[in-house]
């Protein structure tokens, strides 16, 4: 069943090449060949997983389908950036011609000897054009020294690097191969191969291109540019085949593998799919190839896809060298046993530079550790990253990251890197600690700038403030946003145009992307105030707009999530429904959403003190403890001791503790204790009158809004400012069910099949 398995790859027949019979495996619009060979059964998985002569895992079709759509959306965004740059250059052209005309008039009036020497080359060119002397076009060739700015030419735009031009010493020009003749056309002049557009029902390759325009004669004019992809660990070449067939913007794909048998398989599959003009197979070490790109006169890649068997960390530094400015880095790590468990914490740190997490949030922490490893590798070269999409899928993590050259943005890395104090053996609460702080200031000219400072440490006690258990340290990890909501929306806009027979995992893609789109609480609030403009490629637009970028200083203010099941386990009670718990938090004015990494998860901006107070109220109102209550010394016992029924006793103890701390001698101690006892007695006399007056007030500085909801406070307040004993907690399930999307949406995939996983490596006889 496609809706459950999430893949529709299937044998599509047989074929014979050079006297050998092959099975045809079709996925998307591509086909790969597997040699027919009788194999004896081996191991307990022989019924589900036979020994492969080529590596192919149908479970990862979701990964490949999503990668095709993500790169397709990125290519459209890159085209919009180039289109905008071209439009801006055309707008500046009349102004430049006007200035050149004025300079020519100066020469004719005052003579060339009266013109400043630095401007004579401009007037000479203008005079030559006026006299009909042909001048060499700047677009016909590229200067040998790109770091210089030859006279008469406009300054090098930073967006020029986006097309593959490296201007710093030791980096490549990236516009023309070294083997190309001097006057050969630029690489950006490579046209699209229209015969390779996906042949989907109702698919129009011209309309699908992100910036086509109508010419004056009614014919469609296509703007062309180069778009290069590296499939660094290609195996059968299936990814490269699908990228070449299903992404209209692709001009060339390099499929690389270290194995000679894998390279032969790639060559066979390329010939079978008739893609020899687009795909180039290369046998060699991917790390060496990518490092060489930074020093050779070869064009850089706009997209690099790393999907190794295990960790991708050894390839990250080389990928940073080979990717163009503004390029897309796609990374898969399948070593979840290292990233998402504490069984190999020493290996996690040695490979990724961070310690893992114990608890249900371990997969989100795995994503953040991988992103931190990429950001650290890029920062060494003055490159900043922007995560466009970060997902935990099945047994692996998959991230799509834009890499930009921006030393100014790199300075924000410390303020987006954090360690977390995790109460993993107690109640499960956590507290983040960032490595640095930044503040935006305004100078005398009215321009804004950022200052960076060291943080106070530590930000939390070594013991959990809620249950009293010891906390453990996790990280360093990425503390910024995991996704760009505008990029996700661009992919979602593509889905209605696709054929489900080609993309068999569309229901799961839609569900997971919708979860990711709504995952960030700040993005959720922003979408409530503004509307994300649809980027439907079928819509006619003469000037497509690039995807908005996330500010480089942005943090994720509310990372991670909790599950009501874990809360109930700590205090030995029944489990409240997700809707009831969400409704209670929403009535208090807090925002809630889900996490794509865990079913039954709740992300919220409520502090942990409020979360536990809601749980205590659940026990008091809905689920009195019928079993044995938590014993002293357990996390649940410490949490339940802070019940609102013990509020008076807790306040009295705090008063006496403050009196003891304030006393300097015995006489002062007596006076302070007597004063504290008097205040306690006065509060007791006030009794219910004071309690009722406090209950009528909004406890956290919020006001009533629509449907009885309380608007969130305009300023984040300390947890201590929240009077827990006065919170009016109502478990409103109807309210908690609102804003959850379509009821039949596939949000969390069940195991696609028995014995699913990364599968064994392909075995080929020598």
PDB file of C-alpha atoms in Angstrom, residues 22-239:
ATOM      1  CA  UNK A  22      19.261  -7.446 -15.902  1.00  0.00           C
ATOM      2  CA  UNK A  23      16.167  -6.627 -13.876  1.00  0.00           C
ATOM      3  CA  UNK A  24      14.864  -3.094 -14.454  1.00  0.00           C
ATOM      4  CA  UNK A  25      14.018  -1.183 -11.254  1.00  0.00           C
ATOM      5  CA  UNK A  26      12.001   1.948 -11.881  1.00  0.00           C
ATOM      6  CA  UNK A  27      11.762   4.868  -9.472  1.00  0.00           C
ATOM      7  CA  UNK A  28      10.419   8.250 -10.458  1.00  0.00           C
ATOM      8  CA  UNK A  29      11.313   8.763 -14.111  1.00  0.00           C
ATOM      9  CA  UNK A  30      14.610   6.874 -13.856  1.00  0.00           C
ATOM     10  CA  UNK A  31      15.474   3.214 -14.251  1.00  0.00           C
ATOM     11  CA  UNK A  32      18.418   1.277 -12.871  1.00  0.00           C
ATOM     12  CA  UNK A  33      19.583  -2.196 -13.815  1.00  0.00           C
ATOM     13  CA  UNK A  34      20.318  -5.054 -11.443  1.00  0.00           C
ATOM     14  CA  UNK A  35      22.173  -8.114 -12.668  1.00  0.00           C
ATOM     15  CA  UNK A  36      20.165 -11.311 -12.431  1.00  0.00           C
ATOM     16  CA  UNK A  37      21.990 -13.849 -10.327  1.00  0.00           C
ATOM     17  CA  UNK A  38      20.794 -16.800  -8.292  1.00  0.00           C
ATOM     18  CA  UNK A  39      21.863 -16.375  -4.670  1.00  0.00           C
ATOM     19  CA  UNK A  40      21.558 -18.831  -1.797  1.00  0.00           C
ATOM     20  CA  UNK A  41      19.635 -17.609   1.231  1.00  0.00           C
ATOM     21  CA  UNK A  42      21.849 -16.105   3.922  1.00  0.00           C
ATOM     22  CA  UNK A  43      20.870 -14.891   7.362  1.00  0.00           C
ATOM     23  CA  UNK A  44      17.487 -14.142   8.909  1.00  0.00           C
ATOM     24  CA  UNK A  45      16.816 -11.328   6.444  1.00  0.00           C
ATOM     25  CA  UNK A  46      17.049 -13.451   3.322  1.00  0.00           C
ATOM     26  CA  UNK A  47      13.285 -13.301   2.790  1.00  0.00           C
ATOM     27  CA  UNK A  48      13.230  -9.494   2.847  1.00  0.00           C
ATOM     28  CA  UNK A  49      16.745  -8.444   1.905  1.00  0.00           C
ATOM     29  CA  UNK A  50      18.757 -10.460  -0.545  1.00  0.00           C
ATOM     30  CA  UNK A  51      22.433  -9.942  -1.169  1.00  0.00           C
ATOM     31  CA  UNK A  52      22.619  -7.113  -3.689  1.00  0.00           C
ATOM     32  CA  UNK A  53      25.001  -6.725  -6.594  1.00  0.00           C
ATOM     33  CA  UNK A  54      24.127  -3.005  -6.620  1.00  0.00           C
ATOM     34  CA  UNK A  55      23.030  -1.030  -3.577  1.00  0.00           C
ATOM     35  CA  UNK A  56      19.390  -0.010  -3.697  1.00  0.00           C
ATOM     36  CA  UNK A  57      17.152   0.679  -0.689  1.00  0.00           C
ATOM     37  CA  UNK A  58      13.481   1.278  -1.609  1.00  0.00           C
ATOM     38  CA  UNK A  59      12.793   2.639   1.884  1.00  0.00           C
ATOM     39  CA  UNK A  60      14.802   5.742   0.987  1.00  0.00           C
ATOM     40  CA  UNK A  61      12.571   6.705  -1.925  1.00  0.00           C
ATOM     41  CA  UNK A  62      11.110   9.344   0.377  1.00  0.00           C
ATOM     42  CA  UNK A  63      14.606  10.805   0.717  1.00  0.00           C
ATOM     43  CA  UNK A  64      15.106  10.876  -3.040  1.00  0.00           C
ATOM     44  CA  UNK A  65      11.629  12.254  -3.820  1.00  0.00           C
ATOM     45  CA  UNK A  66      12.078  15.026  -1.277  1.00  0.00           C
ATOM     46  CA  UNK A  67      15.578  15.801  -2.561  1.00  0.00           C
ATOM     47  CA  UNK A  68      14.304  16.203  -6.122  1.00  0.00           C
ATOM     48  CA  UNK A  69      11.604  18.632  -4.995  1.00  0.00           C
ATOM     49  CA  UNK A  70      13.926  20.564  -2.675  1.00  0.00           C
ATOM     50  CA  UNK A  71      16.567  21.035  -5.376  1.00  0.00           C
ATOM     51  CA  UNK A  72      13.851  21.965  -7.848  1.00  0.00           C
ATOM     52  CA  UNK A  73      12.607  24.685  -5.482  1.00  0.00           C
ATOM     53  CA  UNK A  74      16.175  25.842  -4.890  1.00  0.00           C
ATOM     54  CA  UNK A  75      16.847  26.039  -8.635  1.00  0.00           C
ATOM     55  CA  UNK A  76      13.764  28.221  -9.061  1.00  0.00           C
ATOM     56  CA  UNK A  77      14.994  30.479  -6.265  1.00  0.00           C
ATOM     57  CA  UNK A  78      18.458  30.703  -7.806  1.00  0.00           C
ATOM     58  CA  UNK A  79      16.861  31.632 -11.133  1.00  0.00           C
ATOM     59  CA  UNK A  80      14.838  34.349  -9.387  1.00  0.00           C
ATOM     60  CA  UNK A  81      18.021  35.764  -7.839  1.00  0.00           C
ATOM     61  CA  UNK A  82      19.749  35.889 -11.213  1.00  0.00           C
ATOM     62  CA  UNK A  83      16.671  37.332 -12.868  1.00  0.00           C
ATOM     63  CA  UNK A  84      16.503  40.074 -10.257  1.00  0.00           C
ATOM     64  CA  UNK A  85      20.197  40.850 -10.703  1.00  0.00           C
ATOM     65  CA  UNK A  86      19.719  41.042 -14.469  1.00  0.00           C
ATOM     66  CA  UNK A  87      16.715  43.331 -14.099  1.00  0.00           C
ATOM     67  CA  UNK A  88      18.653  45.607 -11.766  1.00  0.00           C
ATOM     68  CA  UNK A  89      21.532  45.751 -14.242  1.00  0.00           C
ATOM     69  CA  UNK A  90      19.123  46.663 -17.051  1.00  0.00           C
ATOM     70  CA  UNK A  91      17.628  49.421 -14.913  1.00  0.00           C
ATOM     71  CA  UNK A  92      21.083  50.860 -14.288  1.00  0.00           C
ATOM     72  CA  UNK A  93      22.021  50.795 -17.989  1.00  0.00           C
ATOM     73  CA  UNK A  94      20.262  54.077 -19.009  1.00  0.00           C
ATOM     74  CA  UNK A  95      21.918  55.872 -16.114  1.00  0.00           C
ATOM     75  CA  UNK A  96      25.344  54.572 -17.161  1.00  0.00           C
ATOM     76  CA  UNK A  97      24.752  55.616 -20.771  1.00  0.00           C
ATOM     77  CA  UNK A  98      23.722  59.080 -19.561  1.00  0.00           C
ATOM     78  CA  UNK A  99      26.917  59.424 -17.529  1.00  0.00           C
ATOM     79  CA  UNK A 100      29.016  58.274 -20.476  1.00  0.00           C
ATOM     80  CA  UNK A 101      27.309  60.868 -22.668  1.00  0.00           C
ATOM     81  CA  UNK A 102      28.200  63.617 -20.194  1.00  0.00           C
ATOM     82  CA  UNK A 103      31.822  62.458 -20.136  1.00  0.00           C
ATOM     83  CA  UNK A 104      31.950  62.511 -23.932  1.00  0.00           C
ATOM     84  CA  UNK A 105      30.631  66.081 -23.935  1.00  0.00           C
ATOM     85  CA  UNK A 106      33.369  67.049 -21.444  1.00  0.00           C
ATOM     86  CA  UNK A 107      36.021  65.667 -23.778  1.00  0.00           C
ATOM     87  CA  UNK A 108      34.599  67.453 -26.790  1.00  0.00           C
ATOM     88  CA  UNK A 109      34.363  70.733 -24.872  1.00  0.00           C
ATOM     89  CA  UNK A 110      37.581  70.768 -22.816  1.00  0.00           C
ATOM     90  CA  UNK A 111      39.809  68.252 -24.553  1.00  0.00           C
ATOM     91  CA  UNK A 112      41.101  64.951 -23.281  1.00  0.00           C
ATOM     92  CA  UNK A 113      44.122  66.532 -21.582  1.00  0.00           C
ATOM     93  CA  UNK A 114      41.770  68.288 -19.128  1.00  0.00           C
ATOM     94  CA  UNK A 115      40.086  65.021 -18.081  1.00  0.00           C
ATOM     95  CA  UNK A 116      41.325  63.196 -14.988  1.00  0.00           C
ATOM     96  CA  UNK A 117      43.587  60.260 -16.003  1.00  0.00           C
ATOM     97  CA  UNK A 118      41.432  57.754 -14.097  1.00  0.00           C
ATOM     98  CA  UNK A 119      38.461  58.666 -16.320  1.00  0.00           C
ATOM     99  CA  UNK A 120      40.202  58.814 -19.690  1.00  0.00           C
ATOM    100  CA  UNK A 121      39.521  55.140 -20.450  1.00  0.00           C
ATOM    101  CA  UNK A 122      35.786  55.832 -20.133  1.00  0.00           C
ATOM    102  CA  UNK A 123      35.943  58.766 -22.522  1.00  0.00           C
ATOM    103  CA  UNK A 124      38.128  56.815 -24.945  1.00  0.00           C
ATOM    104  CA  UNK A 125      35.575  54.037 -25.094  1.00  0.00           C
ATOM    105  CA  UNK A 126      32.792  56.562 -25.556  1.00  0.00           C
ATOM    106  CA  UNK A 127      34.710  58.299 -28.355  1.00  0.00           C
ATOM    107  CA  UNK A 128      35.434  54.982 -30.047  1.00  0.00           C
ATOM    108  CA  UNK A 129      31.781  54.080 -30.003  1.00  0.00           C
ATOM    109  CA  UNK A 130      30.876  57.528 -31.317  1.00  0.00           C
ATOM    110  CA  UNK A 131      33.343  57.093 -34.167  1.00  0.00           C
ATOM    111  CA  UNK A 132      31.991  53.633 -34.998  1.00  0.00           C
ATOM    112  CA  UNK A 133      35.035  51.756 -33.752  1.00  0.00           C
ATOM    113  CA  UNK A 134      34.014  48.331 -32.470  1.00  0.00           C
ATOM    114  CA  UNK A 135      34.989  47.484 -28.922  1.00  0.00           C
ATOM    115  CA  UNK A 136      35.362  44.010 -27.448  1.00  0.00           C
ATOM    116  CA  UNK A 137      32.297  42.838 -25.575  1.00  0.00           C
ATOM    117  CA  UNK A 138      32.837  42.232 -21.899  1.00  0.00           C
ATOM    118  CA  UNK A 139      30.576  39.203 -22.013  1.00  0.00           C
ATOM    119  CA  UNK A 140      32.734  37.488 -24.612  1.00  0.00           C
ATOM    120  CA  UNK A 141      35.602  36.667 -22.264  1.00  0.00           C
ATOM    121  CA  UNK A 142      36.624  36.849 -18.655  1.00  0.00           C
ATOM    122  CA  UNK A 143      39.671  38.816 -17.463  1.00  0.00           C
ATOM    123  CA  UNK A 144      42.564  36.677 -16.310  1.00  0.00           C
ATOM    124  CA  UNK A 145      42.752  38.470 -12.948  1.00  0.00           C
ATOM    125  CA  UNK A 146      39.268  38.634 -11.531  1.00  0.00           C
ATOM    126  CA  UNK A 147      40.476  40.251  -8.329  1.00  0.00           C
ATOM    127  CA  UNK A 148      41.242  43.403 -10.248  1.00  0.00           C
ATOM    128  CA  UNK A 149      38.621  45.785 -11.597  1.00  0.00           C
ATOM    129  CA  UNK A 150      39.655  46.664 -15.154  1.00  0.00           C
ATOM    130  CA  UNK A 151      38.983  50.176 -16.278  1.00  0.00           C
ATOM    131  CA  UNK A 152      35.625  50.749 -17.801  1.00  0.00           C
ATOM    132  CA  UNK A 153      33.989  47.749 -16.217  1.00  0.00           C
ATOM    133  CA  UNK A 154      31.427  47.760 -13.441  1.00  0.00           C
ATOM    134  CA  UNK A 155      32.539  46.462 -10.021  1.00  0.00           C
ATOM    135  CA  UNK A 156      32.183  42.749  -9.397  1.00  0.00           C
ATOM    136  CA  UNK A 157      28.820  42.131  -7.781  1.00  0.00           C
ATOM    137  CA  UNK A 158      28.611  39.724  -4.828  1.00  0.00           C
ATOM    138  CA  UNK A 159      25.833  37.932  -6.705  1.00  0.00           C
ATOM    139  CA  UNK A 160      28.336  37.170  -9.461  1.00  0.00           C
ATOM    140  CA  UNK A 161      29.908  34.657  -7.076  1.00  0.00           C
ATOM    141  CA  UNK A 162      26.522  32.942  -6.943  1.00  0.00           C
ATOM    142  CA  UNK A 163      27.118  31.924 -10.547  1.00  0.00           C
ATOM    143  CA  UNK A 164      30.366  30.207  -9.650  1.00  0.00           C
ATOM    144  CA  UNK A 165      32.904  33.072  -9.826  1.00  0.00           C
ATOM    145  CA  UNK A 166      35.485  33.023  -7.015  1.00  0.00           C
ATOM    146  CA  UNK A 167      37.255  36.364  -6.698  1.00  0.00           C
ATOM    147  CA  UNK A 168      39.682  35.597  -3.886  1.00  0.00           C
ATOM    148  CA  UNK A 169      43.237  34.412  -4.478  1.00  0.00           C
ATOM    149  CA  UNK A 170      43.589  30.687  -4.921  1.00  0.00           C
ATOM    150  CA  UNK A 171      39.964  30.102  -5.889  1.00  0.00           C
ATOM    151  CA  UNK A 172      38.622  29.289  -9.305  1.00  0.00           C
ATOM    152  CA  UNK A 173      36.918  31.519 -11.802  1.00  0.00           C
ATOM    153  CA  UNK A 174      34.147  29.001 -12.261  1.00  0.00           C
ATOM    154  CA  UNK A 175      32.717  30.378 -15.487  1.00  0.00           C
ATOM    155  CA  UNK A 176      34.668  28.374 -18.035  1.00  0.00           C
ATOM    156  CA  UNK A 177      36.539  25.087 -17.989  1.00  0.00           C
ATOM    157  CA  UNK A 178      40.290  25.340 -18.266  1.00  0.00           C
ATOM    158  CA  UNK A 179      40.125  23.287 -21.441  1.00  0.00           C
ATOM    159  CA  UNK A 180      37.754  25.740 -23.112  1.00  0.00           C
ATOM    160  CA  UNK A 181      39.077  28.127 -25.759  1.00  0.00           C
ATOM    161  CA  UNK A 182      39.620  31.705 -24.723  1.00  0.00           C
ATOM    162  CA  UNK A 183      36.700  33.002 -26.736  1.00  0.00           C
ATOM    163  CA  UNK A 184      34.366  30.080 -25.976  1.00  0.00           C
ATOM    164  CA  UNK A 185      30.933  30.934 -24.630  1.00  0.00           C
ATOM    165  CA  UNK A 186      30.500  31.121 -20.880  1.00  0.00           C
ATOM    166  CA  UNK A 187      29.265  28.127 -18.923  1.00  0.00           C
ATOM    167  CA  UNK A 188      26.225  30.166 -17.999  1.00  0.00           C
ATOM    168  CA  UNK A 189      25.177  29.929 -21.663  1.00  0.00           C
ATOM    169  CA  UNK A 190      24.423  26.190 -21.414  1.00  0.00           C
ATOM    170  CA  UNK A 191      20.782  25.816 -22.466  1.00  0.00           C
ATOM    171  CA  UNK A 192      18.206  23.601 -20.859  1.00  0.00           C
ATOM    172  CA  UNK A 193      17.721  20.189 -22.399  1.00  0.00           C
ATOM    173  CA  UNK A 194      14.015  20.378 -23.100  1.00  0.00           C
ATOM    174  CA  UNK A 195      13.864  16.723 -24.124  1.00  0.00           C
ATOM    175  CA  UNK A 196      14.712  15.758 -20.557  1.00  0.00           C
ATOM    176  CA  UNK A 197      11.786  17.480 -18.874  1.00  0.00           C
ATOM    177  CA  UNK A 198       9.632  15.143 -16.753  1.00  0.00           C
ATOM    178  CA  UNK A 199       6.871  13.732 -18.897  1.00  0.00           C
ATOM    179  CA  UNK A 200       4.168  14.049 -16.250  1.00  0.00           C
ATOM    180  CA  UNK A 201       0.479  14.414 -17.088  1.00  0.00           C
ATOM    181  CA  UNK A 202      -0.250  18.090 -17.623  1.00  0.00           C
ATOM    182  CA  UNK A 203       3.412  19.066 -17.194  1.00  0.00           C
ATOM    183  CA  UNK A 204       4.495  22.051 -19.256  1.00  0.00           C
ATOM    184  CA  UNK A 205       8.286  22.452 -19.268  1.00  0.00           C
ATOM    185  CA  UNK A 206       8.067  26.048 -20.424  1.00  0.00           C
ATOM    186  CA  UNK A 207       5.542  27.064 -17.766  1.00  0.00           C
ATOM    187  CA  UNK A 208       7.471  25.146 -15.120  1.00  0.00           C
ATOM    188  CA  UNK A 209      10.618  27.149 -15.679  1.00  0.00           C
ATOM    189  CA  UNK A 210      10.893  29.813 -12.970  1.00  0.00           C
ATOM    190  CA  UNK A 211      11.474  32.777 -15.194  1.00  0.00           C
ATOM    191  CA  UNK A 212      10.289  32.434 -18.696  1.00  0.00           C
ATOM    192  CA  UNK A 213       8.864  35.480 -20.389  1.00  0.00           C
ATOM    193  CA  UNK A 214       6.824  36.233 -23.470  1.00  0.00           C
ATOM    194  CA  UNK A 215       8.633  37.943 -26.310  1.00  0.00           C
ATOM    195  CA  UNK A 216       7.067  40.599 -28.499  1.00  0.00           C
ATOM    196  CA  UNK A 217       6.253  38.088 -31.244  1.00  0.00           C
ATOM    197  CA  UNK A 218       4.283  35.898 -28.845  1.00  0.00           C
ATOM    198  CA  UNK A 219       6.904  33.181 -28.603  1.00  0.00           C
ATOM    199  CA  UNK A 220       8.234  32.082 -25.239  1.00  0.00           C
ATOM    200  CA  UNK A 221      11.758  33.219 -24.476  1.00  0.00           C
ATOM    201  CA  UNK A 222      13.759  31.074 -22.055  1.00  0.00           C
ATOM    202  CA  UNK A 223      16.552  32.544 -19.936  1.00  0.00           C
ATOM    203  CA  UNK A 224      19.269  29.937 -19.559  1.00  0.00           C
ATOM    204  CA  UNK A 225      22.020  29.447 -17.024  1.00  0.00           C
ATOM    205  CA  UNK A 226      24.239  26.667 -15.733  1.00  0.00           C
ATOM    206  CA  UNK A 227      23.118  24.525 -12.828  1.00  0.00           C
ATOM    207  CA  UNK A 228      25.633  21.901 -11.722  1.00  0.00           C
ATOM    208  CA  UNK A 229      25.022  19.083  -9.229  1.00  0.00           C
ATOM    209  CA  UNK A 230      27.491  16.700  -7.599  1.00  0.00           C
ATOM    210  CA  UNK A 231      26.230  13.325  -6.408  1.00  0.00           C
ATOM    211  CA  UNK A 232      29.344  12.584  -4.394  1.00  0.00           C
ATOM    212  CA  UNK A 233      28.546   9.009  -3.316  1.00  0.00           C
ATOM    213  CA  UNK A 234      26.443   7.828  -6.186  1.00  0.00           C
ATOM    214  CA  UNK A 235      26.455   3.986  -5.907  1.00  0.00           C
ATOM    215  CA  UNK A 236      24.040   3.043  -8.745  1.00  0.00           C
ATOM    216  CA  UNK A 237      23.677   6.641  -9.899  1.00  0.00           C
ATOM    217  CA  UNK A 238      19.942   6.648  -9.137  1.00  0.00           C
ATOM    218  CA  UNK A 239      19.999  10.115  -7.581  1.00  0.00           C
TER     219      UNK A 239
END
